[in-house]
Every structure is written in C-alpha cells, then in structure tokens.
Short mmCIF file of C-alpha atoms in Angstrom, two decimals:
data_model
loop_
_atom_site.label_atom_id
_atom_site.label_comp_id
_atom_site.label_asym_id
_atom_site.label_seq_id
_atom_site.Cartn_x
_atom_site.Cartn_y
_atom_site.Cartn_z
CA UNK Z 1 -160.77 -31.13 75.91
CA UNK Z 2 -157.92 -32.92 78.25
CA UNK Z 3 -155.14 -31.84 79.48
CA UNK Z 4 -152.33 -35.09 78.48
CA UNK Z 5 -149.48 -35.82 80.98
CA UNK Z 6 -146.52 -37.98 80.73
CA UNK Z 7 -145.84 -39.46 84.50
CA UNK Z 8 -142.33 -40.84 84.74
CA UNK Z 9 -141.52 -43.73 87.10
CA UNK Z 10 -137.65 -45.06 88.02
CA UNK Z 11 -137.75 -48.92 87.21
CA UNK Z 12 -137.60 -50.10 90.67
CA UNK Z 13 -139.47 -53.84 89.76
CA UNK Z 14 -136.32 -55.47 90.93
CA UNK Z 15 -137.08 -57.99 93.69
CA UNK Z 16 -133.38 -56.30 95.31
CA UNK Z 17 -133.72 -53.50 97.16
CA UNK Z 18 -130.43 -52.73 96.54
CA UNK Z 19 -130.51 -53.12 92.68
CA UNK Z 20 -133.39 -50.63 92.78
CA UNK Z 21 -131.69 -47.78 95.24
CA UNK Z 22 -129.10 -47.64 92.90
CA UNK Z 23 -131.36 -47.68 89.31
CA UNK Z 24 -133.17 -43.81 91.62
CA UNK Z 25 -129.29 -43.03 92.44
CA UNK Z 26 -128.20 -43.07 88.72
CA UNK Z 27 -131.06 -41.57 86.97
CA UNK Z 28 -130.56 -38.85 90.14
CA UNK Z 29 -126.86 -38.45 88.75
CA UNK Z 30 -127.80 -39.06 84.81
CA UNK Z 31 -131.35 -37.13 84.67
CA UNK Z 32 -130.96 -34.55 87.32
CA UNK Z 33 -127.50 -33.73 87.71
CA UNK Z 34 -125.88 -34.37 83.91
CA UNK Z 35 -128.96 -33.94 81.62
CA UNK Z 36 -128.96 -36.89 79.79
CA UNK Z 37 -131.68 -39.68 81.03
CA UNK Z 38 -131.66 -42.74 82.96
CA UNK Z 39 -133.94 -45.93 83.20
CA UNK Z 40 -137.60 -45.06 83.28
CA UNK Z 41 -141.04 -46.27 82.67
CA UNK Z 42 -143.35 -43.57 80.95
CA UNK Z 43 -147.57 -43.84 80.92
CA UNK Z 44 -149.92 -41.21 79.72
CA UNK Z 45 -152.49 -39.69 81.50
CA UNK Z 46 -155.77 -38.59 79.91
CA UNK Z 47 -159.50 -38.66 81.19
CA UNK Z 48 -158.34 -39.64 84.61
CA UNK Z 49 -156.23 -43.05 83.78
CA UNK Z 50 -152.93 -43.44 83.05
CA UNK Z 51 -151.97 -46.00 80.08
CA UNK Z 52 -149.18 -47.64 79.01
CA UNK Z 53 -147.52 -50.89 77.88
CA UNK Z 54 -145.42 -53.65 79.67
CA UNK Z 55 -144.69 -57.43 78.87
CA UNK Z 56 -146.95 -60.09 79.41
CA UNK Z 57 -147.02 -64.08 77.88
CA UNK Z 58 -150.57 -63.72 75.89
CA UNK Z 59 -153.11 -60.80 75.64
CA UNK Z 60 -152.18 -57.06 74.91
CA UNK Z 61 -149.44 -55.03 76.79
CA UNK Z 62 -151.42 -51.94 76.84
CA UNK Z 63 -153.13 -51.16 80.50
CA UNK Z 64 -154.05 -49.02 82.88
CA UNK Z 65 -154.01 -47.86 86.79
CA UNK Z 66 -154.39 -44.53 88.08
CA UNK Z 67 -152.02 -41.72 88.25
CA UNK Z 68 -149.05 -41.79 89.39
CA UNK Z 69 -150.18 -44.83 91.04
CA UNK Z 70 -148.46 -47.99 89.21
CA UNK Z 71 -147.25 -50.58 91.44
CA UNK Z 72 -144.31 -52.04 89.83
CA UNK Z 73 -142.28 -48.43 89.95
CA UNK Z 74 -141.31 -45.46 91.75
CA UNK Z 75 -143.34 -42.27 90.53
CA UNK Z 76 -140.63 -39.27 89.66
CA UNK Z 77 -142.21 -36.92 88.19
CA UNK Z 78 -144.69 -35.53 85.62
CA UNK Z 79 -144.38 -33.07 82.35
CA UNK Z 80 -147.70 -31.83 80.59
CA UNK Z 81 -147.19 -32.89 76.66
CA UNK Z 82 -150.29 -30.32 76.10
CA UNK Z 83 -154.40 -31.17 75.29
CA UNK Z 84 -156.50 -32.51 72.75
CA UNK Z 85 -159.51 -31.84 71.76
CA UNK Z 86 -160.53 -35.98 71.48
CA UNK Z 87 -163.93 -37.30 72.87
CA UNK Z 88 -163.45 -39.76 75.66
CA UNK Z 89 -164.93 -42.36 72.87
CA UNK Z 90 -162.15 -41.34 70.18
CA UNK Z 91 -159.77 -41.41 72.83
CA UNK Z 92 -160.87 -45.45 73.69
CA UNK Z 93 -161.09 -45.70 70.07
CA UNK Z 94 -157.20 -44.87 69.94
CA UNK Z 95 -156.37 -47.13 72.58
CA UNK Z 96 -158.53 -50.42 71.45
CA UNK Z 97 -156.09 -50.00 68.38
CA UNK Z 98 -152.94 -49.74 70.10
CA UNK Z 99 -154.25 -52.63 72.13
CA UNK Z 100 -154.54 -54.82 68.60
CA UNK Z 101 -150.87 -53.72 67.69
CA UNK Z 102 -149.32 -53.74 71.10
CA UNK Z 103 -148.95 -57.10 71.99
CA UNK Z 104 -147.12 -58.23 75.44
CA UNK Z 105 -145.09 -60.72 73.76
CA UNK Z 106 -143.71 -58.10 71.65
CA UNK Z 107 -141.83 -55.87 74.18
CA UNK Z 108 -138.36 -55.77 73.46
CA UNK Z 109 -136.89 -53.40 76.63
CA UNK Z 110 -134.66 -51.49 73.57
CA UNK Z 111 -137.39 -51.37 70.26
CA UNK Z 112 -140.59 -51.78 71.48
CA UNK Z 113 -140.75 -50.54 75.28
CA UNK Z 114 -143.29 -48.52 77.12
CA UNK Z 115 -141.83 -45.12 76.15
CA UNK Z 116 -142.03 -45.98 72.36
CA UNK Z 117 -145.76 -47.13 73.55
CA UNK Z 118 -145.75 -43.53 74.80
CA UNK Z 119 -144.50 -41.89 71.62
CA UNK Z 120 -147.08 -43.62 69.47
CA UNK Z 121 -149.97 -42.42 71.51
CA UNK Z 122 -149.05 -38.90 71.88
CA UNK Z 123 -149.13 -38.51 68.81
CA UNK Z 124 -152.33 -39.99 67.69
CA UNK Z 125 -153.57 -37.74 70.46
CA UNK Z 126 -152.20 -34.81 68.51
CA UNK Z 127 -149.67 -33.71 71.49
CA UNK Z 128 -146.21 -33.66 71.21
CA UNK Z 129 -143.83 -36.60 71.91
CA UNK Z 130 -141.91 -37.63 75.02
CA UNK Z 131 -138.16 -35.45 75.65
CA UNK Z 132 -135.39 -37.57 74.11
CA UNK Z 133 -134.10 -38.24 77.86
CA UNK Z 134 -136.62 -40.07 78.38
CA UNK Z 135 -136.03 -43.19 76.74
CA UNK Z 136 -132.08 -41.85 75.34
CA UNK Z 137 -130.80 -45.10 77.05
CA UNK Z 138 -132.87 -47.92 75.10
CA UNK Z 139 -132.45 -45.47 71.73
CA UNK Z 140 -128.26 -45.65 72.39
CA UNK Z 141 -128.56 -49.71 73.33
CA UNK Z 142 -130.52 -50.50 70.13
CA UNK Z 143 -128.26 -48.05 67.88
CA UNK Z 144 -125.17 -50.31 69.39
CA UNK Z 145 -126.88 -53.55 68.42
CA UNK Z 146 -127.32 -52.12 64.86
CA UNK Z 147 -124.06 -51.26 64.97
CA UNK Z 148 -122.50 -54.26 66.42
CA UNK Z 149 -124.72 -56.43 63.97
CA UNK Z 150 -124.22 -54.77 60.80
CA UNK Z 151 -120.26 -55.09 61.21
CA UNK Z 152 -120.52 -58.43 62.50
CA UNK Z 153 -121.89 -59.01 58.70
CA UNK Z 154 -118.91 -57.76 57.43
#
C-alpha cells in the first residue's frame, strides 16, 4: 500500500525573473486569498518518485524527479489524494501505458497539460482526482476557445 500525493509547483520556467515573481504573486492572490486557482504544474507522488508530463519534440512527456524536487518550478504545496493498494510492478505497469499515450508533442498547455496527465493517473491508481483549482484556469481557456470557435462557425 502507498500513500499518493499531488505536489503543486507555481510555473516559474520563465527565463524573467520578473515574469515569474508575479505568476507566485497571482496564484498568492487567486489560490490563497480568492479561492479560485492560478497557474500550476501538478506531479504525483507514489513509491518515492514523483511523475508527471511536460512537452518535449520526440519521445514521451511522462517523467520523473523526486519530490518536491522538479527543477523547472517553484514547489507550493502538497494535498494527499489517498492510497492504493497497487504493487510497485502494477504501478510501472500504469505508467509504461501512460508513457505510450502521453506523447511530448501532444501537450497542448489548455487540453492536454500536466494536470490532465495528473487526473488520468489518479484515477487508474484508484484515488481521487486533482481539486478543480487546480487546473480551473486551462479548463476556463479551453471552454473560451470552444466557445469562440463554435460561434465563429456561425
């Protein structure tokens, strides 16, 4: 049995120092003080690593580092999704298949991003899925492309 925690990063990858103090001042004011999310990067711990998914030209998305430990962002914080009862092998079993579907070329930062990456391996692990503020601000972009698409057909 493992315990299976989300770790939340701010995306600080910007090469401005500026640009990134104000992405951890807005998700301050949006996550902490209003409620309702901000920019992040999500990866799930289990078994010791932490996985998740980020672009890349060829090869799979999906990868690892240790917790709390990824280089490209600021660690925030961390929220326990709850255990599984999965074998370390079932657990790599999971992952070799997100690997095959989870393509680096594929990330799209509003449909296909490393929260959604999250989502989908929560719940093969049988836990429950990430809190909506987590990725709330690529759900709203990609409803308004829908949106703005759909009556641009019109």
């Amino acid at each position: 049995m493992s315990e299976v925690v989300l770790h939340i990063y701010d995306v600080t990858n910007s090469p401005s120092t500026k640009t990134n103090n104000v992405i951890v001042q807005l998700n301050k004011i949006m996550k902490d003080g209003i409620g309702i999310g901000g920019i992040f990067h999500s990866a799930v711990e289990i078994y010791g690593e932490e996985w998740s998914f980020g672009y890349c030209e060829n090869g799979t998305g999906v990868f690892n580092c240790p917790p709390k430990k990824n280089p490209m962002y600021t660690y925030r914080e961390s929220i326990v999704l709850g255990k599984t009862n999965m074998s370390t092998y079932a657990v790599t079993q999971i992952l070799t298949e997100l690997s095959r579907e989870w393509h680096g070329y594929t990330y799209d930062l509003l449909s296909k991003n490393c929260n959604h990456f999250c989502d989908k391996f929560c719940e093969a692990l049988g836990v429950q899925k990430l809190p909506a503020w987590v990725n709330r601000f690529a759900h709203a972009g990609d409803a308004a492309i829908e949106v703005a698409e759909s009556t641009a057909v019109r």
